[in-house]
C-alpha positions as a LaTeX table, in Angstrom:
\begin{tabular}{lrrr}
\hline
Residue & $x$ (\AA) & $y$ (\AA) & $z$ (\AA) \\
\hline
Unk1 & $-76.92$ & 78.41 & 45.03 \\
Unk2 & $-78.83$ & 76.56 & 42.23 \\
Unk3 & $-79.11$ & 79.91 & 40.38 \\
Unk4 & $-75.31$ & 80.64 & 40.56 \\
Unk5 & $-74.52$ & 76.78 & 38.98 \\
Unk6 & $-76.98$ & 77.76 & 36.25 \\
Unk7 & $-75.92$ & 80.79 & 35.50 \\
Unk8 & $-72.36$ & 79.97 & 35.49 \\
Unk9 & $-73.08$ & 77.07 & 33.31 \\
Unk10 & $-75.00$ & 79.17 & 30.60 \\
Unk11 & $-72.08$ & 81.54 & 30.27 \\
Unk12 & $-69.55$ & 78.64 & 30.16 \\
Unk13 & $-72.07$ & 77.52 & 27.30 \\
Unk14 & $-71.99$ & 81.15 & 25.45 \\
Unk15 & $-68.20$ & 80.94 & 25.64 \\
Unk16 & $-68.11$ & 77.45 & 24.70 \\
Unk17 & $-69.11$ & 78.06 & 20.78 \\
Unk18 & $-67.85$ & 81.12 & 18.76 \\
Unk19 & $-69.79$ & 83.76 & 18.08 \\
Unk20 & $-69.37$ & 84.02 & 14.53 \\
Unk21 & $-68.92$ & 81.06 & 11.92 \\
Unk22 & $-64.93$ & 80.05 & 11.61 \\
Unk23 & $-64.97$ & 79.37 & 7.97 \\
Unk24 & $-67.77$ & 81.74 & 6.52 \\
Unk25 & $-68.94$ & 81.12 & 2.64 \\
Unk26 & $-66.95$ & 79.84 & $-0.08$ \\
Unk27 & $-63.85$ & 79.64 & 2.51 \\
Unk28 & $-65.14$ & 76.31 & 3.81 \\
Unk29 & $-65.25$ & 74.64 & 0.52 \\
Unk30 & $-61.65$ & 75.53 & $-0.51$ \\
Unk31 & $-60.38$ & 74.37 & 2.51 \\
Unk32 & $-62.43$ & 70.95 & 1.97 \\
Unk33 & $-60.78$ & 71.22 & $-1.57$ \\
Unk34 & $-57.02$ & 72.16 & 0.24 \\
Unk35 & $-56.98$ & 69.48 & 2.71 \\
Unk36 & $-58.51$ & 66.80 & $-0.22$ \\
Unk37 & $-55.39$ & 67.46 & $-2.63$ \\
Unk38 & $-52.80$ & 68.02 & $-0.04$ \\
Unk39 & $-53.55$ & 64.57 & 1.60 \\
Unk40 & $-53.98$ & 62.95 & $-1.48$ \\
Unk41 & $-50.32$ & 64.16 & $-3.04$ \\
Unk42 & $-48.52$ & 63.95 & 0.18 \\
Unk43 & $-49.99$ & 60.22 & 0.63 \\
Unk44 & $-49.66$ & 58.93 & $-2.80$ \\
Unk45 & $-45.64$ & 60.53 & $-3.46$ \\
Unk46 & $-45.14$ & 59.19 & 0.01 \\
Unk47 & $-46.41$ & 55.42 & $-0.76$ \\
Unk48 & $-44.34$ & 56.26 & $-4.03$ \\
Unk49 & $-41.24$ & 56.94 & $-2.70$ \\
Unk50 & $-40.70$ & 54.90 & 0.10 \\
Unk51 & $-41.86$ & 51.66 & $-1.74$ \\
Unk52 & $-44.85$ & 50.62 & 0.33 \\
Unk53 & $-47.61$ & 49.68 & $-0.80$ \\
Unk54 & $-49.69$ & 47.95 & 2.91 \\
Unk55 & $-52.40$ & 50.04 & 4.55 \\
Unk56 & $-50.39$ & 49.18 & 8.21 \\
Unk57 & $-47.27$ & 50.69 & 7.43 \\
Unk58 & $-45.83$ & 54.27 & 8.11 \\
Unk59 & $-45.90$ & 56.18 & 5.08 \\
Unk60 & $-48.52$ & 58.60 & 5.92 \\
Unk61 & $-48.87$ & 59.50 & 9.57 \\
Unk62 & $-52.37$ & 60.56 & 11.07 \\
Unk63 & $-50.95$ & 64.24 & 12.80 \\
Unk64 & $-50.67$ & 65.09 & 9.09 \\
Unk65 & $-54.49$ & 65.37 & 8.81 \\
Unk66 & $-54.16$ & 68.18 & 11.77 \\
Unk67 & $-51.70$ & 70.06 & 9.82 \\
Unk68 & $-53.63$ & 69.76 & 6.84 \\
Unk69 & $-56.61$ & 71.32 & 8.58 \\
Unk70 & $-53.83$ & 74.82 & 9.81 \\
Unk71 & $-52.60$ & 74.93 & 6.30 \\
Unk72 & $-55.54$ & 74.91 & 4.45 \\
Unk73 & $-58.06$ & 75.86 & 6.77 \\
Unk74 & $-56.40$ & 79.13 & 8.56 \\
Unk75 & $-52.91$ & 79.48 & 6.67 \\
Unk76 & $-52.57$ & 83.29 & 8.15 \\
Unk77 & $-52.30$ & 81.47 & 11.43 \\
Unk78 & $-48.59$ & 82.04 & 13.29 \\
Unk79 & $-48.90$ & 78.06 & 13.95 \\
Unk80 & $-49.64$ & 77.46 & 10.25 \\
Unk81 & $-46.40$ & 78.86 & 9.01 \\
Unk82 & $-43.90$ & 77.20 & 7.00 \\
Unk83 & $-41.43$ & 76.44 & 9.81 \\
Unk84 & $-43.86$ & 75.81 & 12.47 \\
Unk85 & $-44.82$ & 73.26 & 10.39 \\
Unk86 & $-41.63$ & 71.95 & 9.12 \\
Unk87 & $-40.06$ & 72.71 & 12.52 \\
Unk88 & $-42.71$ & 71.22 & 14.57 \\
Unk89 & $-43.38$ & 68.31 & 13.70 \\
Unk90 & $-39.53$ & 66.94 & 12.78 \\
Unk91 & $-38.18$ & 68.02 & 16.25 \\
Unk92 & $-41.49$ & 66.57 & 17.76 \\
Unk93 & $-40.23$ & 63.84 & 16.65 \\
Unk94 & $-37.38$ & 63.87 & 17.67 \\
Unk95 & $-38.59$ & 64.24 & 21.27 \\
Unk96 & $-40.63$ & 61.35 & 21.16 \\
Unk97 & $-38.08$ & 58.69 & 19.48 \\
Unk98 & $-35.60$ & 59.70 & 22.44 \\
Unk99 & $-38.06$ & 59.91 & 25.45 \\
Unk100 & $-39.03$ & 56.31 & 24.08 \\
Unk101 & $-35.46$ & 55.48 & 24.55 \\
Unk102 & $-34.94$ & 56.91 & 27.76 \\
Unk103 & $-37.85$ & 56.18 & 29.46 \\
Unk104 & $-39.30$ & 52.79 & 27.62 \\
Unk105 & $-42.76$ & 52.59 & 29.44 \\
Unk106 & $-45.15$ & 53.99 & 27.10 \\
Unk107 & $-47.37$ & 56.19 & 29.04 \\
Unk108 & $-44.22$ & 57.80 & 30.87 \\
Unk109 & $-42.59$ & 57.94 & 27.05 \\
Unk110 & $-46.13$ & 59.61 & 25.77 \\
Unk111 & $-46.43$ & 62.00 & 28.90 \\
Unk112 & $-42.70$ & 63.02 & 28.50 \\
Unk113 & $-43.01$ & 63.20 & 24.77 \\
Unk114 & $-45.69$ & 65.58 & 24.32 \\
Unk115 & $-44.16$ & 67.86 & 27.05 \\
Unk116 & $-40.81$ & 68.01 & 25.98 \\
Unk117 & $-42.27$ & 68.32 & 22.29 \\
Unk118 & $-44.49$ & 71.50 & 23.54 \\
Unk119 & $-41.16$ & 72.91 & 25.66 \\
Unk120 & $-38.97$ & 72.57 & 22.39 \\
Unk121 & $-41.24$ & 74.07 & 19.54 \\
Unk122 & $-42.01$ & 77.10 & 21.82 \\
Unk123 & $-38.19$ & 78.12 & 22.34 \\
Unk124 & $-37.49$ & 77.08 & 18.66 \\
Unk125 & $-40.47$ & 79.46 & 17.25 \\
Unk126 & $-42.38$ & 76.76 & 15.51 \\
Unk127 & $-44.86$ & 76.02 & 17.38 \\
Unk128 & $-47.51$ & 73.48 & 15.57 \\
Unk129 & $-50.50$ & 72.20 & 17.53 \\
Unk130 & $-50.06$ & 68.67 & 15.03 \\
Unk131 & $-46.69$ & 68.48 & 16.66 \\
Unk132 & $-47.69$ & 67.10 & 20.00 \\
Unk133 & $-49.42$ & 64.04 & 18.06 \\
Unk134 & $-46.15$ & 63.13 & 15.56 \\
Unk135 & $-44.49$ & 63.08 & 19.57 \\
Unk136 & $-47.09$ & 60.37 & 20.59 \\
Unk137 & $-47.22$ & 58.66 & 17.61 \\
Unk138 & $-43.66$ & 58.13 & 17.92 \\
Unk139 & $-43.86$ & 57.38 & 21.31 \\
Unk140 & $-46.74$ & 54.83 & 20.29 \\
Unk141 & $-46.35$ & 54.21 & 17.19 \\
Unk142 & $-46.11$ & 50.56 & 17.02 \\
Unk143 & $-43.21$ & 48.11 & 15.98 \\
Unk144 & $-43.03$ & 49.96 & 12.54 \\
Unk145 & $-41.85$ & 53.22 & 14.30 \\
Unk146 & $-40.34$ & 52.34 & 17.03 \\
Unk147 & $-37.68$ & 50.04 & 14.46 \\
Unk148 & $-37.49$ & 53.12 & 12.28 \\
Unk149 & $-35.47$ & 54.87 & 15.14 \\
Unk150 & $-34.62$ & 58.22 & 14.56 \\
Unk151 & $-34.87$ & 57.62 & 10.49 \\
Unk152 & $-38.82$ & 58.15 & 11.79 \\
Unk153 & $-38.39$ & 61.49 & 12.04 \\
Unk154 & $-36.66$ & 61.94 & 8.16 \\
Unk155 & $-39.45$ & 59.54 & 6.99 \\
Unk156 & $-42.39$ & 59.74 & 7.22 \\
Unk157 & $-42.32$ & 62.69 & 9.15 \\
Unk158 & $-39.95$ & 65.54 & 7.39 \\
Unk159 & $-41.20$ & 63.88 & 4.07 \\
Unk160 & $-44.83$ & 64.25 & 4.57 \\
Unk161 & $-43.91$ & 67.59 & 6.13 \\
Unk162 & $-42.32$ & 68.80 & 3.11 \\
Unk163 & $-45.20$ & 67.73 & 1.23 \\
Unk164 & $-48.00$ & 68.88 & 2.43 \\
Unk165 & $-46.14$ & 72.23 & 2.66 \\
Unk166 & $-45.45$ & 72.56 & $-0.83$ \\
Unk167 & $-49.02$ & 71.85 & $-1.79$ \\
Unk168 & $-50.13$ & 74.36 & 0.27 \\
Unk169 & $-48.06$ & 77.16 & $-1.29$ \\
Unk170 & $-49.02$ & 76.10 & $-4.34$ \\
Unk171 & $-53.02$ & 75.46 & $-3.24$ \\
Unk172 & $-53.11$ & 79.05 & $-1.49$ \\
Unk173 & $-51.26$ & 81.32 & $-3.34$ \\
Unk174 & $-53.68$ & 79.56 & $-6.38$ \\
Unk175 & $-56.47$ & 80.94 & $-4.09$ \\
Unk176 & $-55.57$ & 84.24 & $-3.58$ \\
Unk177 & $-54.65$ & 83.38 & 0.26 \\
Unk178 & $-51.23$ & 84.92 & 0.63 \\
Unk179 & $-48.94$ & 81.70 & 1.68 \\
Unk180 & $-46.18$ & 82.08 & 3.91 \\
Unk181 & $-48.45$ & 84.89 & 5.05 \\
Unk182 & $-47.89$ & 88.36 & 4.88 \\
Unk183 & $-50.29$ & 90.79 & 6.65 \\
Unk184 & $-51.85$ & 93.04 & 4.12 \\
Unk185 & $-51.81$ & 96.55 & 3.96 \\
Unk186 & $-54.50$ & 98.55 & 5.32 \\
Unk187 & $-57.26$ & 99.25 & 2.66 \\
Unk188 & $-57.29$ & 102.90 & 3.41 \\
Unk189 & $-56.44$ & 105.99 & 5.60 \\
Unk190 & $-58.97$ & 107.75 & 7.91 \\
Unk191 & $-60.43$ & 110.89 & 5.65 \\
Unk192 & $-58.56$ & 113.84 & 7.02 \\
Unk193 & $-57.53$ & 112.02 & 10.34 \\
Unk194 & $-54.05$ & 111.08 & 11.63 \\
Unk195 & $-53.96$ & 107.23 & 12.72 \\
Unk196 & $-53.90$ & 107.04 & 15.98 \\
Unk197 & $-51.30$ & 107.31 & 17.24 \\
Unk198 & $-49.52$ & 103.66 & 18.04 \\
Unk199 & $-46.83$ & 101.60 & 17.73 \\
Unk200 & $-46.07$ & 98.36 & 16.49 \\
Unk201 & $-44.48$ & 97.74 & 20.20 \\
Unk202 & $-47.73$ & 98.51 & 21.85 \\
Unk203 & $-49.60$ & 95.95 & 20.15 \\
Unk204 & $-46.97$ & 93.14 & 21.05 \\
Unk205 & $-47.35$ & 94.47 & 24.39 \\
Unk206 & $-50.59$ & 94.33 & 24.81 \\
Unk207 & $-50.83$ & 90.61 & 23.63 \\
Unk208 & $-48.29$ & 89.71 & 26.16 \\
Unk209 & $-49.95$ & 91.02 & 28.66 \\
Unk210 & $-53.79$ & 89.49 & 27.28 \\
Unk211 & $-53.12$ & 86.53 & 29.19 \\
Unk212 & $-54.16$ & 84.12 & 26.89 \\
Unk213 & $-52.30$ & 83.17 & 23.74 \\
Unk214 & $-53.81$ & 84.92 & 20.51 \\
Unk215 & $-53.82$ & 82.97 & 17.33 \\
Unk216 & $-52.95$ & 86.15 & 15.29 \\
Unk217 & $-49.64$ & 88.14 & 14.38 \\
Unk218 & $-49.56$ & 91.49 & 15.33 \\
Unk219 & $-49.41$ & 93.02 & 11.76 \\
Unk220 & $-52.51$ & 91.61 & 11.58 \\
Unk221 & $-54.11$ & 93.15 & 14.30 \\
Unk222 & $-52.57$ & 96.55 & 13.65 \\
Unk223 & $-54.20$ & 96.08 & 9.89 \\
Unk224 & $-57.26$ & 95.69 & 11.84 \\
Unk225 & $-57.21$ & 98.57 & 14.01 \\
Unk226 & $-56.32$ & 100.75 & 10.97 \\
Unk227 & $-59.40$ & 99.42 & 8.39 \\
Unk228 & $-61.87$ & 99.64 & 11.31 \\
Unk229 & $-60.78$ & 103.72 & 12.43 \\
Unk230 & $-60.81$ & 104.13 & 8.59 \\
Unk231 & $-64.54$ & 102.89 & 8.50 \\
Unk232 & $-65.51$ & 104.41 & 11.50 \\
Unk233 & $-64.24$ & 107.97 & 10.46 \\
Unk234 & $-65.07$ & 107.27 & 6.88 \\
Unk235 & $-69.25$ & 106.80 & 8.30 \\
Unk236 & $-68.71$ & 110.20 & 10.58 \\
Unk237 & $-67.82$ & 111.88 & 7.34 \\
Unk238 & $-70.61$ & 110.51 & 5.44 \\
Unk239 & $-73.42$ & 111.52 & 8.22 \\
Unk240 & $-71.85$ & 114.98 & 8.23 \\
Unk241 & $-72.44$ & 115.76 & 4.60 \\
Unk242 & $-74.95$ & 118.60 & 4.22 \\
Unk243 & $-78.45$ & 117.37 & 2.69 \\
Unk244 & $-78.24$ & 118.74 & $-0.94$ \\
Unk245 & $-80.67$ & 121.68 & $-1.66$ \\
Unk246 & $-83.81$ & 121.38 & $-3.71$ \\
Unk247 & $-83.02$ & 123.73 & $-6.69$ \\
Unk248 & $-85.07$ & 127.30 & $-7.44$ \\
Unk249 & $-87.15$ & 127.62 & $-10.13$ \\
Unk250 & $-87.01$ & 131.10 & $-12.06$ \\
Unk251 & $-90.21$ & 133.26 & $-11.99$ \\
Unk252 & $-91.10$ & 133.29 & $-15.83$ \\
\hline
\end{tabular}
């Protein structure tokens, strides 16, 4: 029985950590460098704009530091997209400021929020992972927010949004990352193959039926399954080629 624990705990250990770094190289840095200039432009046109100038008010709410790490850090994701993003976190928002009117207690109101913040973005298509914290920060928020009403979810929340989106288009697309993204072409065609042959369909298919929820579009996948047959039969034609034969001297 001891053995079975163990090994059971090693694989939940193996599974636990990726296998292969998130952000490899120089993609690291210019997310450090996204998420640095986004906060900083979103904060200071915020404090700007609305007039405030104390630490303890509500011009720059904390779930903005999640989105900041989606947009800058994986802006191909599906929950990194302009409307999850816009989408999200306003009609989290929303959720929050009215379960804190129907319900009052605040970890009902918090429990509720969250929930109905999850239920909402997933029907509406924006789904944003930084939404279920604008829901419990408006659920508790403080006397700031919760006097705010639903201007809370105009500003700060669609404000800082808005934002932080429109540094990232600017940040990304100034960094070659495609931004709302696009799923590139393959690079090339299998040498003297047909692609296999697959649909579009198939691959949404096949993620429904995964069982777990994929962080990754399905143009993106089928790019992958093209550039990988492409490299594969591109390496079977290049251990095919004939050696080349030494040439023949003439007899003088």
């Amino acid at each position: 029985m001891r053995r079975i624990t163990a090994g059971a705990f090693a694989r939940f250990l193996r599974h636990a950590v990726p296998d292969a770094p998130q952000l490899p190289g120089a993609e690291k840095w210019r997310a450090v460098a996204g998420a640095l200039t986004g906060i900083f432009v979103t904060g200071l046109l915020s404090q700007y704009w609305l007039g405030v100038s104390s630490a303890g008010s509500a011009y720059l709410i904390a779930p903005m530091g999640a989105s900041a790490v989606l947009l800058f850090a994986v802006p191909a994701s599906p929950l990194a997209q302009p409307w999850s993003i816009m989408g999200g976190n306003v009609l989290s928002a929303l959720v929050g400021i009215c379960a804190v009117k129907i319900f009052g207690d605040p970890v009902l109101s918090a429990a509720f929020g969250v929930a109905g913040a999850i239920g909402l973005m997933a029907a509406c298509r924006c789904l944003h992972p930084p939404g279920g914290a604008v829901a419990l920060t408006a659920t508790l928020g403080g006397p700031d927010i919760f006097g705010a009403g639903f201007t809370f979810a105009l500003f700060p929340v669609a404000a800082n949004s808005a934002l932080l989106l429109l540094t990232a288009l600017a940040f990304n697309n100034a960094t070659r990352h495609s931004y709302p993204h696009a799923a590139p072409a393959p690079h090339g065609k299998p040498a003297g193959q047909e692609p296999l042959a697959f649909t579009h369909e198939d691959i949404e298919a096949v993620l429904g039926d995964y069982g777990d929820f994929l962080d990754v579009s399905p143009e993106d996948v089928e790019t992958l399954i093209r550039d990988v047959e492409a490299r594969v039969h591109a390496r079977a034609a290049a251990s095919q080629k004939p050696a080349a034969r030494p040439a023949l001297k003439r007899a003088s």
